[in-house]
Coordinates of C-alpha atoms and ligand atoms in Angstrom, one line a residue:
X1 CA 56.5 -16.1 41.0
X2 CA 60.2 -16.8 39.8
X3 CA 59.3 -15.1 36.2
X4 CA 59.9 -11.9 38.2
X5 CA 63.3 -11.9 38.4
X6 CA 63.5 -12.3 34.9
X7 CA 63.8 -9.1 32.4
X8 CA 62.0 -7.9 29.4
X9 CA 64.2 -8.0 27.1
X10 CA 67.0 -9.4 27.9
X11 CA 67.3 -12.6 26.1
X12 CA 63.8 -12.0 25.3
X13 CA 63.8 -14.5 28.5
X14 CA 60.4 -12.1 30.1
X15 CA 58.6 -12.7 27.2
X16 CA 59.3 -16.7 27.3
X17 CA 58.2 -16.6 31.1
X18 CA 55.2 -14.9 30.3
X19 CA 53.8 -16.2 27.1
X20 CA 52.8 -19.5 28.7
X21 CA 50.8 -17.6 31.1
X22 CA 49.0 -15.7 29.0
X23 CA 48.1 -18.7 26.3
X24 CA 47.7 -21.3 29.0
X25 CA 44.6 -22.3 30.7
X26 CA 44.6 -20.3 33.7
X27 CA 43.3 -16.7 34.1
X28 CA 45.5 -13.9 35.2
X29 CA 45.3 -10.5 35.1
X30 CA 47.2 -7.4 34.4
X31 CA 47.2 -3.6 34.7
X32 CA 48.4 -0.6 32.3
X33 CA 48.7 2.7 34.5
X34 CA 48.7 5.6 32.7
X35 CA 46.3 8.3 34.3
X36 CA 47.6 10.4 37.8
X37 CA 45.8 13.4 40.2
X38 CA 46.3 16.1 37.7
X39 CA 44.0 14.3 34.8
X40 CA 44.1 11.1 32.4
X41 CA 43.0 12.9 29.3
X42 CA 46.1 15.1 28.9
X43 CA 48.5 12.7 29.2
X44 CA 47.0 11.3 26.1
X45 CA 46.9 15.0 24.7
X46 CA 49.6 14.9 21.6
X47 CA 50.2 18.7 21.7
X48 CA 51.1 17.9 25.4
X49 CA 53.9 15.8 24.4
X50 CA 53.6 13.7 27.7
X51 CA 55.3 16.8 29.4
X52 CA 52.5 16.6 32.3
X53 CA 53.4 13.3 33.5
X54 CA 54.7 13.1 37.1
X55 CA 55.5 9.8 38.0
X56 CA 59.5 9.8 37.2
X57 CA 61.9 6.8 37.0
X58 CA 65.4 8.3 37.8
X59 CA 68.7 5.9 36.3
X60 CA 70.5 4.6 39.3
X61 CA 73.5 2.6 38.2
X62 CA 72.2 -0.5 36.7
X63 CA 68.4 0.1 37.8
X64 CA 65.7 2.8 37.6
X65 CA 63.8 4.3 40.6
X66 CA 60.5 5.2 40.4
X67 CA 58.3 8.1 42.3
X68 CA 55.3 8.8 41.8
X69 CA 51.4 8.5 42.0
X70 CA 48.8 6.4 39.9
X71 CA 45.0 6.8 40.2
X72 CA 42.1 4.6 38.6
X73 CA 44.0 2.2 36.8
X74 CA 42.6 -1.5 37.3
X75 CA 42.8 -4.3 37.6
X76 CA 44.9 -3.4 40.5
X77 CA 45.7 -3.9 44.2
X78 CA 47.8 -6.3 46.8
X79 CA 48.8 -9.2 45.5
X80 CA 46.8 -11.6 47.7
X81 CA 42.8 -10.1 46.0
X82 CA 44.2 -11.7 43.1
X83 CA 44.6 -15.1 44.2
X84 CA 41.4 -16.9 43.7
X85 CA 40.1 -20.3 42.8
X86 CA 39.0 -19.0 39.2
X87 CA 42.2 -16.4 39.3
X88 CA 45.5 -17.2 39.4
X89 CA 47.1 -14.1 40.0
X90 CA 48.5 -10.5 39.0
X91 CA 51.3 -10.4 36.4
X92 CA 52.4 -6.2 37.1
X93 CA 52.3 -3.4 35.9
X94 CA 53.5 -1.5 32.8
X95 CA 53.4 1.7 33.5
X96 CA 53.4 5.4 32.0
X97 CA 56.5 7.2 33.2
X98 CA 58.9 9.9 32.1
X99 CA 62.5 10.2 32.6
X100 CA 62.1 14.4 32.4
X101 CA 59.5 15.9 31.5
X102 CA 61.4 18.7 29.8
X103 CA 62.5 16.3 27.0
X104 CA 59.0 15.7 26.1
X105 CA 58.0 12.6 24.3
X106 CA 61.9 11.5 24.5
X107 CA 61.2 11.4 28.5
X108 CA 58.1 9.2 27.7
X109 CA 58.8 5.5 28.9
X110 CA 56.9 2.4 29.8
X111 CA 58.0 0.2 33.2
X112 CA 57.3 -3.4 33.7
X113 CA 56.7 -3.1 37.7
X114 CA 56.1 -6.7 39.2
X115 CA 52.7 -6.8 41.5
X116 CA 54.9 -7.4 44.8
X117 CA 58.0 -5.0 44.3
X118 CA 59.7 -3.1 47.3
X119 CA 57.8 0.7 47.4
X120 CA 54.5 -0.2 45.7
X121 CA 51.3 0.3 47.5
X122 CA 47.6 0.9 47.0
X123 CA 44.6 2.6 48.5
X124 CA 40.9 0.6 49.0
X125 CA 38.9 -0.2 45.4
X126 CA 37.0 2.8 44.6
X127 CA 33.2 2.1 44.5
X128 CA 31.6 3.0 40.7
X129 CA 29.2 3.0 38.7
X130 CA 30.3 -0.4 36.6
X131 CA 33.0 -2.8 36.0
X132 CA 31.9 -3.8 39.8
X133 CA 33.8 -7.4 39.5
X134 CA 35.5 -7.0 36.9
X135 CA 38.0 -4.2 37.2
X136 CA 39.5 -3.2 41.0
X137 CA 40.4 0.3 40.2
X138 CA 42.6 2.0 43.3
X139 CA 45.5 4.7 43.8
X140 CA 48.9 3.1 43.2
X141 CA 52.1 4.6 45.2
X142 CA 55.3 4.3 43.6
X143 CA 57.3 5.2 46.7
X144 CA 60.9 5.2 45.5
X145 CA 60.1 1.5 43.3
X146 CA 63.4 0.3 42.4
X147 CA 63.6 -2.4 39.4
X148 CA 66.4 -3.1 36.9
X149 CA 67.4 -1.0 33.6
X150 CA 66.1 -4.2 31.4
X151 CA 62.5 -3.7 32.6
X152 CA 62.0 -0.5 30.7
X153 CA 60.1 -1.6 28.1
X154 CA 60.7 1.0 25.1
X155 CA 64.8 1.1 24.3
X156 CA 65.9 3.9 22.4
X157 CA 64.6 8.0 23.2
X158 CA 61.4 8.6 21.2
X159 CA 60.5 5.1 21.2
X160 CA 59.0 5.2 24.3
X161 CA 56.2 7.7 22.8
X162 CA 55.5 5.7 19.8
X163 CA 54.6 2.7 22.3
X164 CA 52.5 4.8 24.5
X165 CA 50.6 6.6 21.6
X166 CA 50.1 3.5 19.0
X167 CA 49.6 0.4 21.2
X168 CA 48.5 1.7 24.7
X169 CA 46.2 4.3 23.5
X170 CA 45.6 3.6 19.9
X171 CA 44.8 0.0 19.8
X172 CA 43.4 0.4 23.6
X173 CA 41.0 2.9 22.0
X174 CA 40.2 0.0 18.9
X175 CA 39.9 -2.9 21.3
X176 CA 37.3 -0.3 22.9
X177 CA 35.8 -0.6 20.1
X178 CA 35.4 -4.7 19.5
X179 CA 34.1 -4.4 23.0
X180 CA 31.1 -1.7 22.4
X181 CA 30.0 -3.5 19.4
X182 CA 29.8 -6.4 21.2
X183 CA 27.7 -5.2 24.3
X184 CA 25.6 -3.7 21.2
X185 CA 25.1 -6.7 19.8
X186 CA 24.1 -8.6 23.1
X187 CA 21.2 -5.5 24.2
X188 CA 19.7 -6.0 20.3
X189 CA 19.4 -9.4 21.0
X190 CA 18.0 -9.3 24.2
X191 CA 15.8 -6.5 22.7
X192 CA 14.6 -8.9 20.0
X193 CA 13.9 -11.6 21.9
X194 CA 11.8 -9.7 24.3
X195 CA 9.5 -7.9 21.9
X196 CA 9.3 -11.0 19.7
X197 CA 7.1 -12.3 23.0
X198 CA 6.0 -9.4 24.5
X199 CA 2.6 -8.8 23.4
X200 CA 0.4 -5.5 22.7
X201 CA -3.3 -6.0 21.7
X202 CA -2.5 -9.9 20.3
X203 CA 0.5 -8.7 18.3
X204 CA 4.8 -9.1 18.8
X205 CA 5.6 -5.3 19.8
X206 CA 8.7 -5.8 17.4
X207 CA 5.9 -6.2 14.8
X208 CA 4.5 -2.7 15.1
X209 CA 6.0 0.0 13.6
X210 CA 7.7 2.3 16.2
X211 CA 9.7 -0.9 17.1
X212 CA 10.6 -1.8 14.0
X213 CA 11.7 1.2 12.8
X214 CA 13.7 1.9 16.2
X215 CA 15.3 -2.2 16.2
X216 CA 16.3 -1.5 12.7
X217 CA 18.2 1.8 13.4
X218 CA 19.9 0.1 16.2
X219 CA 20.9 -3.1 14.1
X220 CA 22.7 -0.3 11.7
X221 CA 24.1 1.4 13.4
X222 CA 26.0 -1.8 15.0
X223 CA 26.9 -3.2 11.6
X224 CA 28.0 -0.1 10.5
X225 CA 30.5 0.0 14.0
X226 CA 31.3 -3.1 13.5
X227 CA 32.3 -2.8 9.9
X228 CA 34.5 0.1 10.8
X229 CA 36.4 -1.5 13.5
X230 CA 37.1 -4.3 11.4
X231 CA 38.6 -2.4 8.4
X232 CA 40.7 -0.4 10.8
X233 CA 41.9 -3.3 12.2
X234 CA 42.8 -4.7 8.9
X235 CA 44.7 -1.5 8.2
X236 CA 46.9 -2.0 11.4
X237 CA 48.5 -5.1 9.7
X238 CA 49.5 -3.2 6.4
X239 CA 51.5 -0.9 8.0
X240 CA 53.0 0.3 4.5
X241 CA 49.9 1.4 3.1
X242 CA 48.3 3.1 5.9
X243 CA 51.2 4.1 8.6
X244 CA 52.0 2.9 11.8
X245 CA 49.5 2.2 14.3
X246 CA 51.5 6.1 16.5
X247 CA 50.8 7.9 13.5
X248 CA 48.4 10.6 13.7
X249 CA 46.6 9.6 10.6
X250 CA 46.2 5.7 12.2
X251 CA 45.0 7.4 16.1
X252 CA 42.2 9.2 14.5
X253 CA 41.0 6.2 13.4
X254 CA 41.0 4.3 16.4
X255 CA 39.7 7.3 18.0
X256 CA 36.8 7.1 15.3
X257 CA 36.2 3.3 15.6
X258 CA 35.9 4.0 19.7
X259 CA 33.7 7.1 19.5
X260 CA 31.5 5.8 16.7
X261 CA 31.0 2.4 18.8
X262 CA 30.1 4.6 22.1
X263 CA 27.9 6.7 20.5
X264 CA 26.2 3.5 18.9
X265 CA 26.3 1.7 22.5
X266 CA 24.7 4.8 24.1
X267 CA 21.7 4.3 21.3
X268 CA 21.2 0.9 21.7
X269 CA 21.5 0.8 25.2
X270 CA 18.7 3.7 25.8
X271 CA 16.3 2.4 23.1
X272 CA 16.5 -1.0 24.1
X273 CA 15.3 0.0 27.5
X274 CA 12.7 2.2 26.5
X275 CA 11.3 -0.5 23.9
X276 CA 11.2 -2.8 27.1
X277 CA 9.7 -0.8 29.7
X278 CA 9.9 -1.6 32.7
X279 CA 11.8 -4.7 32.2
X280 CA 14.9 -3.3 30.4
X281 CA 15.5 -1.2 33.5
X282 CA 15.1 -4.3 35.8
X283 CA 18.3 -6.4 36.8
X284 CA 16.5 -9.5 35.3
X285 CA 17.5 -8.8 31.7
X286 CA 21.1 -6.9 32.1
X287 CA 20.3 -4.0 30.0
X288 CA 21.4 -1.7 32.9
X289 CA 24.3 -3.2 32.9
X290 CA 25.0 -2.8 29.7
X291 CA 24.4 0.7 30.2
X292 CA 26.4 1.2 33.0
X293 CA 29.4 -0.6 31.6
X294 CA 29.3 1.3 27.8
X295 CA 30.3 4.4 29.9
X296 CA 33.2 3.7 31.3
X297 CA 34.3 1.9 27.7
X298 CA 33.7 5.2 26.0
X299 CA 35.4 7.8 28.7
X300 CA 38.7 6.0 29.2
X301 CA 41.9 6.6 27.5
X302 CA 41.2 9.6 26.9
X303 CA 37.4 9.9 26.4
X304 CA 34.9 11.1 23.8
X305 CA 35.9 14.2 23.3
X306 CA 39.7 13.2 23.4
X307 CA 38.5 11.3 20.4
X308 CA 37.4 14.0 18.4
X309 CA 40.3 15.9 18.6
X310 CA 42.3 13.1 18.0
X311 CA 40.3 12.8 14.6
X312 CA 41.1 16.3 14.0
X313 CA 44.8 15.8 14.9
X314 CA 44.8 13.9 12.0
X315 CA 43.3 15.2 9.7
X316 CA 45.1 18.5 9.8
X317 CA 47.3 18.2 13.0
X318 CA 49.6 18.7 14.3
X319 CA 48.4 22.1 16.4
X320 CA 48.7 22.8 19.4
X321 CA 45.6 24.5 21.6
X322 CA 45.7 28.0 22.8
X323 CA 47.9 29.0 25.9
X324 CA 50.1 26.1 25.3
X325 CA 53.3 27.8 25.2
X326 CA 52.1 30.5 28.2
X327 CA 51.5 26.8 30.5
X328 CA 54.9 25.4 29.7
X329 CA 57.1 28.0 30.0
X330 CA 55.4 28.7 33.6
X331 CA 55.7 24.9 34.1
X332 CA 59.6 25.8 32.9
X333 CA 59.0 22.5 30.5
X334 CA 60.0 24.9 28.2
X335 CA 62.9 27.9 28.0
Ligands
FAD401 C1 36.4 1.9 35.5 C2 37.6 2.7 35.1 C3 38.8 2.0 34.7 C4 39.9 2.7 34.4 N1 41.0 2.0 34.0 C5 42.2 2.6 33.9 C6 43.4 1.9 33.7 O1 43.4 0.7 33.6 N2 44.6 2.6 33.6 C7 44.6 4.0 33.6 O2 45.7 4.5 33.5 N3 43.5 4.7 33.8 C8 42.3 4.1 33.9 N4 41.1 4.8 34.1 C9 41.2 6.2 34.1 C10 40.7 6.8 32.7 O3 41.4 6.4 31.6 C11 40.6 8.3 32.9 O4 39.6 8.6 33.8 C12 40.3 9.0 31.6 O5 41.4 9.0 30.7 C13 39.9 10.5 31.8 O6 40.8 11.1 32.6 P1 40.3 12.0 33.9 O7 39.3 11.2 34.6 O8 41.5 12.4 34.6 O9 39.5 13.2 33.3 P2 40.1 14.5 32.8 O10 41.5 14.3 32.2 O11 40.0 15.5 33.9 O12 39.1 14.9 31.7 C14 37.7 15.2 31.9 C15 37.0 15.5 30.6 O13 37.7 16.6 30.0 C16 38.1 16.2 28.7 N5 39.5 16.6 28.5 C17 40.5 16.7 29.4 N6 41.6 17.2 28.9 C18 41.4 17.4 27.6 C19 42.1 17.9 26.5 N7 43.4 18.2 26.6 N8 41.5 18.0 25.4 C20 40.2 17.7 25.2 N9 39.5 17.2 26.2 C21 40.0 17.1 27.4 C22 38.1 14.7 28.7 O14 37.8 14.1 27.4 C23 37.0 14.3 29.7 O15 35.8 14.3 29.0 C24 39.9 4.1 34.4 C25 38.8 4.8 34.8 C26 37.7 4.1 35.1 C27 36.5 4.9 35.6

């Protein structure tokens, strides 16, 4: 684990460590830690100006120390659960942090922590709902995590905002996206398949009107997902044209793209089961699944309703909601 003594920018010598691990063969995983106690949601609230965050990374000559208090964010945990036969191991964290809270989204900063430093620790996995295998979500402890100036990621006040807002959230929200349609697209096709050979009264139930009707709606509103994500995705690479990916104009997008493919997941997902009966709700065919795992897809980063606001934001943003000022002056974020 040598690349942890290398930085993140300096000499761009991180980024050479870990490129190679993330295009070669082996599998290894990662974490992003936003969310803490008091709520995961407002952090990503723009009219909060990431004053609510409380994990803080204090300078300390040439390195930053960190103190605070991380919950749900996954895949996390000691070092060791990582370290499989089909897993090669954890690569850290990059995590949410301010400087000061007062200075608002100039406080805002992102930390490359490594998996093993001095002061980090973590409760048991929670048990859920979904994501049983595939995401370890605990508490992480920053207890006074000391690490060197160079692994801040974002390098100039402000910047670390624009990181946080455009690639954590934003794209997070549009890879959220790609990944609805796709469980979409895997339920209709298990739904096809199913009432092609299921059978009422000698004829394919997909053949009788209700189903048809239903599998069509469901194949349209996937396309029409899909299609969306797509062109917003295009417009992230033409960054002249349609702003960059922390403006509030590009977020309401990705917050459409995410909310549009939940809503569409949630559809399929339910009507696919009730076309199959019994069967969709059974293990055998992994509709459940499917259901279980949209959820969590549509509620993180900031969830559903996040989203809509975040479309509003856009379109005539930015406001701020009521009582704002009341919360920070009492929270003395404010004068
Ligand atoms: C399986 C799983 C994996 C996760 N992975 C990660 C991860 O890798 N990293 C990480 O940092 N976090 C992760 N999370 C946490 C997740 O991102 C948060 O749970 C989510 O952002 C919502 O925050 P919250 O649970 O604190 O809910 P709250 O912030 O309490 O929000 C509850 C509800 O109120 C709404 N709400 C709250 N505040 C506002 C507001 N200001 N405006 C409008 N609506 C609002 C929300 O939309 C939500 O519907 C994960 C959670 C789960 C379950």
């Amino acid at each position: 684990m040598d690349y942890l003594n290398y930085g993140c920018c300096e000499e761009g010598r991180f980024i050479k460590r870990v490129f190679p691990i993330l295009a070669g063969d082996d599998a290894w995983t990662a974490c992003v830690a936003i969310t803490e106690p008091a709520g995961g949601a407002n952090l990503e609230d723009p009219a909060l100006q990431f004053k609510t965050i409380k994990t803080i990374a204090r300078p300390d000559v040439d390195d930053y120390v960190i103190k605070g208090h991380k919950i749900w964010p996954g895949p996390a945990g000691w070092i060791e659960r990582f370290q499989s036969e089909n897993l090669k191991g954890h690569i850290g964290y990059w995590t949410v942090v301010s400087t000061d809270p007062t200075l608002g989204e100039d406080g805002a900063a992102i930390f490359y922590i490594p998996p093993d430093a001095k002061g980090l620790s973590f409760s048991n996995p929670y048990e859920k709902m979904g994501f049983a295998w595939s995401d370890e979500n605990v508490d992480i402890y920053f207890d006074d995590v000391r690490v060197p100036k160079r692994y801040r990621i974002d390098t100039e006040p402000g910047e670390g905002a624009k990181l946080i807002k455009g690639y954590i959230m934003g794209l997070g929200r549009l890879a959220g996206a790609a990944r609805l349609v796709g469980l979409s697209q895997a339920v209709l096709e298990i739904c096809l398949d199913y009432t092609k050979h299921r059978e009422i009264a000698g004829l394919p139930t997909r053949e009788r009107s209700l189903f048809a009707t239903l599998i069509a709606e469901m194949f349209r509103a996937i396309d029409i997902s899909r299609n969306y994500y797509l062109s917003v995705t295009w417009q992230v690479t033409q960054p002249d044209t349609y702003g960059p990916p922390w403006s509030r104009e590009m977020i309401a997008k990705f917050s459409a793209a995410r909310s549009f493919a939940a809503d569409t997941a949630k559809f399929v997902t339910n009507t696919s089961m009730e076309l199959m009966g019994s069967y969709g709700y059974s293990y055998e065919f992994h509709v459940e699944k499917y259901m279980r795992d949209y959820k969590i897809v549509q509620m993180w980063l900031g969830g559903a309703h996040r989203d809509r606001l975040d479309i509003s934001q856009g379109l005539y943003g930015p406001f701020k909601w009521g009582g704002f000022e009341e919360w920070a002056k009492k929270e003395k974020l404010i004068p």
